PDB file of C-alpha atoms in Angstrom:
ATOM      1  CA  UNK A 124     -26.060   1.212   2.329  1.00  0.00           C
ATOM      2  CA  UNK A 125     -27.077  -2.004   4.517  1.00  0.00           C
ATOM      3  CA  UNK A 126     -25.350  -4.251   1.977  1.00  0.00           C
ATOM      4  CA  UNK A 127     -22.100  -2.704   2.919  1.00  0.00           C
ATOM      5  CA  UNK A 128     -22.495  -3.663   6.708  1.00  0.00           C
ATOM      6  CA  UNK A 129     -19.582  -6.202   8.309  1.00  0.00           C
ATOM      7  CA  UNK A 130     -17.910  -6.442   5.217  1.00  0.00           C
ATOM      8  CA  UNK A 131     -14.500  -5.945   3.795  1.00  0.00           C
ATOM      9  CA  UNK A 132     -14.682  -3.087   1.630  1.00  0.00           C
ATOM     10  CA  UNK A 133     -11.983  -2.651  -1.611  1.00  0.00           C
ATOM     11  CA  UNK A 134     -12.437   0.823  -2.858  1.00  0.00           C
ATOM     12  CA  UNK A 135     -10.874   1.432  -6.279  1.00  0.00           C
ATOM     13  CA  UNK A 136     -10.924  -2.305  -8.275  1.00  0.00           C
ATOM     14  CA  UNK A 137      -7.833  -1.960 -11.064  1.00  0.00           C
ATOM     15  CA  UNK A 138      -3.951  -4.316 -10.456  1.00  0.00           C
ATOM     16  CA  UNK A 139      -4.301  -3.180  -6.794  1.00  0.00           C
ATOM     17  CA  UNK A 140      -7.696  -3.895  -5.681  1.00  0.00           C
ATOM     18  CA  UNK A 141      -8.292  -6.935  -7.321  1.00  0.00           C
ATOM     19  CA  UNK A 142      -5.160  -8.436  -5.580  1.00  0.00           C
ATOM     20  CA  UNK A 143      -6.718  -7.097  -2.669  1.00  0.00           C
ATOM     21  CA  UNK A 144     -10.402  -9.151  -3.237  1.00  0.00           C
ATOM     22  CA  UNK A 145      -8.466 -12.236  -4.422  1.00  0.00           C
ATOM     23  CA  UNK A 146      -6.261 -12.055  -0.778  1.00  0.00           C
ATOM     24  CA  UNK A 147      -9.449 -11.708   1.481  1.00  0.00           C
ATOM     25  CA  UNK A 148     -11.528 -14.298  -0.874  1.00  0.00           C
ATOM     26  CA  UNK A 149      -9.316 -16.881   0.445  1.00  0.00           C
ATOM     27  CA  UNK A 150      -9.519 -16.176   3.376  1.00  0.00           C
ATOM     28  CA  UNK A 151     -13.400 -16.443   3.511  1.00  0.00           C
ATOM     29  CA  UNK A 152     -13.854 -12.559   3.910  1.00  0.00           C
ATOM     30  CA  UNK A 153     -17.188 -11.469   2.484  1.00  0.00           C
ATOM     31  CA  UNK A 154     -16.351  -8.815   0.567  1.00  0.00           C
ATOM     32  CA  UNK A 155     -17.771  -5.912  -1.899  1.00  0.00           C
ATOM     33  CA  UNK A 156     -16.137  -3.296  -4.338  1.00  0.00           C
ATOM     34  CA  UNK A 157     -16.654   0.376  -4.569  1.00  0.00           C
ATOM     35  CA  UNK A 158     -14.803   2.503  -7.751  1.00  0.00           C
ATOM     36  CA  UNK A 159     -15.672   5.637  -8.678  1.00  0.00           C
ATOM     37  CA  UNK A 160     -15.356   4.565 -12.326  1.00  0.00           C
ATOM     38  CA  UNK A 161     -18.497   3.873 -13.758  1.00  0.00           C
ATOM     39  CA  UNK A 162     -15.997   0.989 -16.036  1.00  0.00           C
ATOM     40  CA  UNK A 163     -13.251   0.508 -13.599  1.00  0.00           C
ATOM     41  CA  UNK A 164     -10.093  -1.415 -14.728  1.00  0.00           C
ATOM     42  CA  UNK A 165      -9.929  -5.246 -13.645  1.00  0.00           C
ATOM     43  CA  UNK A 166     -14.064  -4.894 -13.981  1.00  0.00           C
ATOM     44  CA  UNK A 167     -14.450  -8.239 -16.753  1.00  0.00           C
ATOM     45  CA  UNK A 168     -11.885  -9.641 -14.765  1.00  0.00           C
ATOM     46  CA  UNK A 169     -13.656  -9.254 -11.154  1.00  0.00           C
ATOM     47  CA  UNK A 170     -16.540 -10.875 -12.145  1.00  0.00           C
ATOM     48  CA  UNK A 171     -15.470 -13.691 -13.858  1.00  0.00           C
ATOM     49  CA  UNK A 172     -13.236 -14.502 -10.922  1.00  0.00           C
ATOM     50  CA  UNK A 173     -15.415 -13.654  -8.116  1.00  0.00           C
ATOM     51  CA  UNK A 174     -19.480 -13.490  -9.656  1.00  0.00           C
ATOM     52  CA  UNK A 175     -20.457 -13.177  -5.931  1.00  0.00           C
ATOM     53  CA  UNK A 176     -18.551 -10.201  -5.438  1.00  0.00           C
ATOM     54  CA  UNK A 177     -20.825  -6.853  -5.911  1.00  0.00           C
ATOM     55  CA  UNK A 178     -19.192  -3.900  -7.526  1.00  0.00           C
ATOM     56  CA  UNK A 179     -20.722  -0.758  -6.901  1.00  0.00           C
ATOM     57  CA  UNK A 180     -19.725   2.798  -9.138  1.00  0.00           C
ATOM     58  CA  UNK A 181     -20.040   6.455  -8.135  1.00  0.00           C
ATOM     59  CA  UNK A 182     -18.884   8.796  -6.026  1.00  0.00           C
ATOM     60  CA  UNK A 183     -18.133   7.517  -2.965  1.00  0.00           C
ATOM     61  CA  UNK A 184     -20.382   9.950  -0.861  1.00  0.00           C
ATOM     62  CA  UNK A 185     -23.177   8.111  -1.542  1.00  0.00           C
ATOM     63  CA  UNK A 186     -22.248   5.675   0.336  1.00  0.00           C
ATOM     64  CA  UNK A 187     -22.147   4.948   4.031  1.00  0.00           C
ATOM     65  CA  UNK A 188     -18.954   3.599   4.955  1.00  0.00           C
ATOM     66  CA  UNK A 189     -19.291   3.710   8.548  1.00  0.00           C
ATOM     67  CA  UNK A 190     -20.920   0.375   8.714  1.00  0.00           C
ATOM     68  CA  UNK A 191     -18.139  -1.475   7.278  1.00  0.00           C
ATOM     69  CA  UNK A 192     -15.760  -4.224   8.822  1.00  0.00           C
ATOM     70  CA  UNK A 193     -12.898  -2.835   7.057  1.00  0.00           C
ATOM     71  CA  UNK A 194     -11.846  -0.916   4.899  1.00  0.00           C
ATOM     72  CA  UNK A 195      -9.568  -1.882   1.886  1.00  0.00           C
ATOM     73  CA  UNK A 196      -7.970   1.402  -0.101  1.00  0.00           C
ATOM     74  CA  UNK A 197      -6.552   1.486  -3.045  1.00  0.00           C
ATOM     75  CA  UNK A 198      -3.560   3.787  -3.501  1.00  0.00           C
ATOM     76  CA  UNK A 199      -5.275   5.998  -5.809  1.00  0.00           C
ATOM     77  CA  UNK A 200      -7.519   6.968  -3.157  1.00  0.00           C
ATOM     78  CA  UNK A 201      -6.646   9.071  -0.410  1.00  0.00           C
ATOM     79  CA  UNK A 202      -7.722   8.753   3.377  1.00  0.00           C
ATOM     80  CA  UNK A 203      -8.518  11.959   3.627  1.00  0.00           C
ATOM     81  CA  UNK A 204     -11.683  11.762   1.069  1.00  0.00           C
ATOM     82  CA  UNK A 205     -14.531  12.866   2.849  1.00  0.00           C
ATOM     83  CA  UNK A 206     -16.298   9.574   2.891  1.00  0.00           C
ATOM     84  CA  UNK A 207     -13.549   7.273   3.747  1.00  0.00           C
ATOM     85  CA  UNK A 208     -12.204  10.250   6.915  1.00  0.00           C
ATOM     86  CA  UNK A 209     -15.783   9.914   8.575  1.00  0.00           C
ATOM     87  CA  UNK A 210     -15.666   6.179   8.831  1.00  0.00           C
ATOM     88  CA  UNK A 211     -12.000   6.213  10.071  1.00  0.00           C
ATOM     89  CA  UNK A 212     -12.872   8.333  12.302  1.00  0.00           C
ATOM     90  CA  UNK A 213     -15.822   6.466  13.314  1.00  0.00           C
ATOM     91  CA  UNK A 214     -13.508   3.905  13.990  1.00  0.00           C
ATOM     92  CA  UNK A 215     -13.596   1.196  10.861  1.00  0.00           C
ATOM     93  CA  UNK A 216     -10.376  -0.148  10.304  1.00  0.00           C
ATOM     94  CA  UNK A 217      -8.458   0.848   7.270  1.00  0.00           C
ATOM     95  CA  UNK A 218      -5.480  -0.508   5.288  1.00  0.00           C
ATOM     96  CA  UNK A 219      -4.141  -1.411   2.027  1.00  0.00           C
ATOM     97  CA  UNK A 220      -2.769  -4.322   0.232  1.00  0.00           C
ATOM     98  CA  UNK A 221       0.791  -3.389   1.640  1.00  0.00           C
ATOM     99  CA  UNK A 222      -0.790  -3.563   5.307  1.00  0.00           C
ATOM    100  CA  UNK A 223      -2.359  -6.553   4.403  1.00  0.00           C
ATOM    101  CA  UNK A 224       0.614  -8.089   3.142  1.00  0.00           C
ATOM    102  CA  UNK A 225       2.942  -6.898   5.727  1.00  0.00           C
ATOM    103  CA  UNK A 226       0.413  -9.131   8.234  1.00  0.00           C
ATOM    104  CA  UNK A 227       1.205 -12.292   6.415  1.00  0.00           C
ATOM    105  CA  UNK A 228       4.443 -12.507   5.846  1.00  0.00           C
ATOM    106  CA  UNK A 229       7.794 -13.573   8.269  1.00  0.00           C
ATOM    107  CA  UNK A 230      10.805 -13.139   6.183  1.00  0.00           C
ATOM    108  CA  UNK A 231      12.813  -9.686   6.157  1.00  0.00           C
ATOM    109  CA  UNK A 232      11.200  -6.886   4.203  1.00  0.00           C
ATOM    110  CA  UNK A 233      13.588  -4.266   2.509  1.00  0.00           C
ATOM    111  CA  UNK A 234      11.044  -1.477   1.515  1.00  0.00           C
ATOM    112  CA  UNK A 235      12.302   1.518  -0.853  1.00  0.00           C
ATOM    113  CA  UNK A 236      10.806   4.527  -1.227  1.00  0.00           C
ATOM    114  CA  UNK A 237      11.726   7.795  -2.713  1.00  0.00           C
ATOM    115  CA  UNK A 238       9.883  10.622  -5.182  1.00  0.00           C
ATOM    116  CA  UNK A 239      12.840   9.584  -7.666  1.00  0.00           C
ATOM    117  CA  UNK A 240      14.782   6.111  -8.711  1.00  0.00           C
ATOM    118  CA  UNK A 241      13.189   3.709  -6.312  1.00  0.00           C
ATOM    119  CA  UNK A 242      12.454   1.497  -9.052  1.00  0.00           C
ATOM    120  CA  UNK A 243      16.290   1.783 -10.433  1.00  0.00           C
ATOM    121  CA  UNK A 244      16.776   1.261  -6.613  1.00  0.00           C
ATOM    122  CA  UNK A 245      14.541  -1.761  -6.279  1.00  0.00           C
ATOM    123  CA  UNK A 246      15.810  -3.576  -9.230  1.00  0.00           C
ATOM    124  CA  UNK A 247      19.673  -3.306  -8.124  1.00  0.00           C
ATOM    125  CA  UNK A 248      19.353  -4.488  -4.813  1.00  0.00           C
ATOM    126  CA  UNK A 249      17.389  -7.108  -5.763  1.00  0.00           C
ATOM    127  CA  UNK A 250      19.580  -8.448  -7.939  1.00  0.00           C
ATOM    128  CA  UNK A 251      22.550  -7.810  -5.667  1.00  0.00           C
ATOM    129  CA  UNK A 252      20.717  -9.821  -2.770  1.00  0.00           C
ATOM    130  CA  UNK A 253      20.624 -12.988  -5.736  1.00  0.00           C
ATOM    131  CA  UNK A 254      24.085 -12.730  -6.588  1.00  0.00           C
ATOM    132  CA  UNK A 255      24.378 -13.016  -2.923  1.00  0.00           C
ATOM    133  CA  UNK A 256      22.445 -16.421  -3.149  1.00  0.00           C
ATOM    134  CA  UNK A 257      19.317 -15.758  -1.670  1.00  0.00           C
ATOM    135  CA  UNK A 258      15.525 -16.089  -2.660  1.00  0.00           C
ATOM    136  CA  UNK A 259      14.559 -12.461  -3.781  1.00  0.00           C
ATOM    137  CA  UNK A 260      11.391 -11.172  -4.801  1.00  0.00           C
ATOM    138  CA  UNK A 261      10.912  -7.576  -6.178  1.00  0.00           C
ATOM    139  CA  UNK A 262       7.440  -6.515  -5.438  1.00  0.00           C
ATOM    140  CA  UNK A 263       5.305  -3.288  -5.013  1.00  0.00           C
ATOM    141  CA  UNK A 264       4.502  -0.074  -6.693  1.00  0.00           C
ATOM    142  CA  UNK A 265       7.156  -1.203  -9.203  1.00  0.00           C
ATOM    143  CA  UNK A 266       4.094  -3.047 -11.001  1.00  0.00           C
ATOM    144  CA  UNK A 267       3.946  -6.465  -9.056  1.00  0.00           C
ATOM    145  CA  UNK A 268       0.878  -6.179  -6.264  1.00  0.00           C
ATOM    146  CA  UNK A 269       2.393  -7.860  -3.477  1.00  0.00           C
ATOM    147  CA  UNK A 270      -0.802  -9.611  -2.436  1.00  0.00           C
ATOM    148  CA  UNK A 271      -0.573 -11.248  -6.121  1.00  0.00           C
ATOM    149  CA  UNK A 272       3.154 -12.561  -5.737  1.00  0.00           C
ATOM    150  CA  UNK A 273       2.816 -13.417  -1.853  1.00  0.00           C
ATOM    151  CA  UNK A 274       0.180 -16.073  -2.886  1.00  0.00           C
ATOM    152  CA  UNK A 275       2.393 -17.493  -6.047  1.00  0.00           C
ATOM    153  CA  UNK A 276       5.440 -17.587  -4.575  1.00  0.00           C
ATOM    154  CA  UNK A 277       6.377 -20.747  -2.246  1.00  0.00           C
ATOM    155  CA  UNK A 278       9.811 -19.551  -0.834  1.00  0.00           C
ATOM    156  CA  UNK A 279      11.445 -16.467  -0.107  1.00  0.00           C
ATOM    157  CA  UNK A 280      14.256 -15.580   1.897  1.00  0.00           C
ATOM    158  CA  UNK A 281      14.400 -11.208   1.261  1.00  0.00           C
ATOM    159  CA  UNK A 282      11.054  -9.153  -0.309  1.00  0.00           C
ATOM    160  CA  UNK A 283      12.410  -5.686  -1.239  1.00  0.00           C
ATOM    161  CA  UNK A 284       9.275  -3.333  -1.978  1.00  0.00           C
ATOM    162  CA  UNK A 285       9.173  -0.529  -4.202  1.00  0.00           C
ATOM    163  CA  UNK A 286       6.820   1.544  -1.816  1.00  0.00           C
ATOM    164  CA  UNK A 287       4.793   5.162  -2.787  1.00  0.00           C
ATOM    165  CA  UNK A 288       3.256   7.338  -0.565  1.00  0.00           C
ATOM    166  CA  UNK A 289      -0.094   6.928  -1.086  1.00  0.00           C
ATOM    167  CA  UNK A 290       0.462   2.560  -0.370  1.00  0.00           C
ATOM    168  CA  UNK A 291       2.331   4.260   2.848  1.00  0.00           C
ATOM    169  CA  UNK A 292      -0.621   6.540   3.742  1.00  0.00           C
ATOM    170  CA  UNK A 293      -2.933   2.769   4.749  1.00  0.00           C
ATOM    171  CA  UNK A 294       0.468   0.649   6.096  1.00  0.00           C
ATOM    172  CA  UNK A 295       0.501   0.391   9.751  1.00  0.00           C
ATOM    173  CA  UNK A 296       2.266  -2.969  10.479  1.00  0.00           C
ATOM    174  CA  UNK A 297       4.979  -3.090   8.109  1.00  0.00           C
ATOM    175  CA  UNK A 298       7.870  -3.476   9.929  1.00  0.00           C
ATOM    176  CA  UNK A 299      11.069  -3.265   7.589  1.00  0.00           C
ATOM    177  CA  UNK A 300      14.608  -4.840   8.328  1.00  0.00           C
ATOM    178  CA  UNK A 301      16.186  -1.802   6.141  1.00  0.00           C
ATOM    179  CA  UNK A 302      14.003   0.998   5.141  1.00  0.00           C
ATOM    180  CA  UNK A 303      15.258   3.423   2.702  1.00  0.00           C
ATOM    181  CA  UNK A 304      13.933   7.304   1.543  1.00  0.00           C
ATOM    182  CA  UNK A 305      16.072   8.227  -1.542  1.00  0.00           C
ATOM    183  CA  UNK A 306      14.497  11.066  -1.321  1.00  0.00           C
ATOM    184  CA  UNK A 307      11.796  13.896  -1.251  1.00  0.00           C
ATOM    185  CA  UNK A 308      11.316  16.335  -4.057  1.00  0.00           C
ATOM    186  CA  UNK A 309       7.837  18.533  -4.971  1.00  0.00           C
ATOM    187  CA  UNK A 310       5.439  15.913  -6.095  1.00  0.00           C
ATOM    188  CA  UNK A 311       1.525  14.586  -6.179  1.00  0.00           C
ATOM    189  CA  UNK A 312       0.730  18.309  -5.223  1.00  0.00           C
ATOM    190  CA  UNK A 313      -2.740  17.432  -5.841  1.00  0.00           C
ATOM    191  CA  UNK A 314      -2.844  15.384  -3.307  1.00  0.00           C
ATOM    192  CA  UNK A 315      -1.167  16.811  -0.754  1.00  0.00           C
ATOM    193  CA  UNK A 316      -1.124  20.067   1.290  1.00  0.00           C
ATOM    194  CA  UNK A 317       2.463  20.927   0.936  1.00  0.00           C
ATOM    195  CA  UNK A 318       5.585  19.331   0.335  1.00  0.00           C
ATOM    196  CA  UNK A 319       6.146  18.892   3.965  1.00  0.00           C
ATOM    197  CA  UNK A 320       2.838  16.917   3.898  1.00  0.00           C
ATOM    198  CA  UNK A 321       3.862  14.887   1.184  1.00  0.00           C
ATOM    199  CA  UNK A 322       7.484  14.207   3.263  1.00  0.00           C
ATOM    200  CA  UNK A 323       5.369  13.287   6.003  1.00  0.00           C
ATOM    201  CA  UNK A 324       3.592  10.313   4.308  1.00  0.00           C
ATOM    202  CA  UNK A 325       6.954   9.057   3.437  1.00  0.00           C
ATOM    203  CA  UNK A 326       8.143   9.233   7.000  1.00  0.00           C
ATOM    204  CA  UNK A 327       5.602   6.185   7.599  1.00  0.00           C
ATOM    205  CA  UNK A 328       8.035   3.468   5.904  1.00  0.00           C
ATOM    206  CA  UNK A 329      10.558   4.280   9.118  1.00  0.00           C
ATOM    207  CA  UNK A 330       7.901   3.075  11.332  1.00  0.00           C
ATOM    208  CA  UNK A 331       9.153   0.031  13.080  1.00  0.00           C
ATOM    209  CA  UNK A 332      11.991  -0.703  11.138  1.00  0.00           C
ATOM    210  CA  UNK A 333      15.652  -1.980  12.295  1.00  0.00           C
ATOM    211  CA  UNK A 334      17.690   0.469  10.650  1.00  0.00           C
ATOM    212  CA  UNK A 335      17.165   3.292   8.016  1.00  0.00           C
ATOM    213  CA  UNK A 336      18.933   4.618   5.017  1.00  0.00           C
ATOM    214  CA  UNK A 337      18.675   8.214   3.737  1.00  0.00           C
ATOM    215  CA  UNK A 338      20.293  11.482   1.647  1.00  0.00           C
ATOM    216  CA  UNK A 339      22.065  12.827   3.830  1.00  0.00           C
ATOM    217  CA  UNK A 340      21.628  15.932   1.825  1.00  0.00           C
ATOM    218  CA  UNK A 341      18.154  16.218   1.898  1.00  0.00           C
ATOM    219  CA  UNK A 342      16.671  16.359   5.195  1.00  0.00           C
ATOM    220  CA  UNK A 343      13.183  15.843   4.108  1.00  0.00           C
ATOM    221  CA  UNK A 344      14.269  12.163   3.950  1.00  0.00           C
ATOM    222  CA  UNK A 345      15.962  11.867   7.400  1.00  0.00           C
ATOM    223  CA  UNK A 346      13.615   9.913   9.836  1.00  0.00           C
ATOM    224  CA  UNK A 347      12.233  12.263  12.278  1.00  0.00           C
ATOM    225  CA  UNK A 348      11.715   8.649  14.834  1.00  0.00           C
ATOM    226  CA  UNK A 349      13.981   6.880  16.857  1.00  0.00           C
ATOM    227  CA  UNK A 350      15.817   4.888  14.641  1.00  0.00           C
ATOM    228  CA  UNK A 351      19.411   3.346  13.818  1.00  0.00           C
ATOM    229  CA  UNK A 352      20.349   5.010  10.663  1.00  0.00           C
ATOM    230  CA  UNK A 353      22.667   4.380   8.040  1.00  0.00           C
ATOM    231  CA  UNK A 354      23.761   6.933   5.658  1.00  0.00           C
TER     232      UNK A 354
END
């Protein structure tokens, strides 16, 4: 589709992507919406925010991706759909609200990851780093889009992210002063090829960080990179 040329491209609207659209509305990006929903969540909400922002439904083989400036994914939508592959591997630029984020901001990132008790995870150190004394904000898959709070917030001195695979899956830039893989049991099957695929995704939060934290016990979790660990 010609109306999808040079432009920033959300796919999947709901919390995620319509963090995503507010984020690259102000910074002048012409952007467009694709959901496979034919009544996506955040749909009301889209166009009374942004009435010059198209939404289009429908499977996204129908449309031609390859012409895009970027493209912005969702988590709920994997990079290996057939539509979104082909333009990555045409050569579009990909990345999420997580990559996007990780762009913009300079203070130290603790991200958390984990198929169980990140968000028990999240929450404590959080809180720890505020006893502690320091500006904290808890962001992430825990429920808070990052892009959302990034734009409210006027000081902070620590983010800690709650991070899933599939927000991992379009992060490139992210580079975390602790990373942490609780660890990596049989999960989002669906999604995945095996659970060695699915341990792979995770491996991405590792990438560029300063030092690491895993099970020791579970060696799915254990960076496989050049890293300082902590165990």
């Amino acid at each position: 589709m010609a109306k999808l040329k040079a432009k920033h491209v959300v796919i999947g609207l709901g919390k995620s992507g319509l963090s995503c659209v507010r984020f690259l509305k102000r910074l002048g990006c012409d952007v467009v919406v694709i959901d496979t929903r034919a009544q996506p969540p955040g749909k009301d909400q889209l166009m009374c925010e942004f009435s010059d922002v198209e939404l289009y439904t429908g499977e996204l083989d129908q449309f031609d991706l390859t012409k895009a400036q970027e493209l912005v994914i969702s988590p709920g939508i994997s990079i290996r759909t057939p539509a979104v592959a082909k333009a990555i591997a045409a050569g579009v630029p990909y990345s999420g609200d997580v990559e996007l984020f990780a762009k913009s901001v300079d203070a130290p990132v603790i991200t958390i990851t984990g198929s169980n008790g990140k968000s028990t995870v999240v929450t404590m150190v959080g809180k720890a780093l505020e006893a502690l004394g320091y500006s904290v904000c808890v962001a992430g898959n825990i429920g808070v889009p990052v892009l959302d709070v990034l734009t409210e917030v006027e000081s902070v001195d620590v983010w800690v992210l709650e991070l899933s695979s599939f927000q991992l899956e379009t992060t490139h830039s992210l580079r975390s002063k602790i990373a942490v893989n609780l660890n990596v049991t049989e999960d989002h099957m669906d999604r995945y090829d095996s659970l060695d695929d699915y341990a792979m995704a995770k491996q991405r939060i590792y990438e560029g960080c300063e030092a690491a934290v895993y099970w020791l016990k579970d060696h799915r979790s254990k960076p496989i990179q050049g890293v300082r660990t902590l165990l």
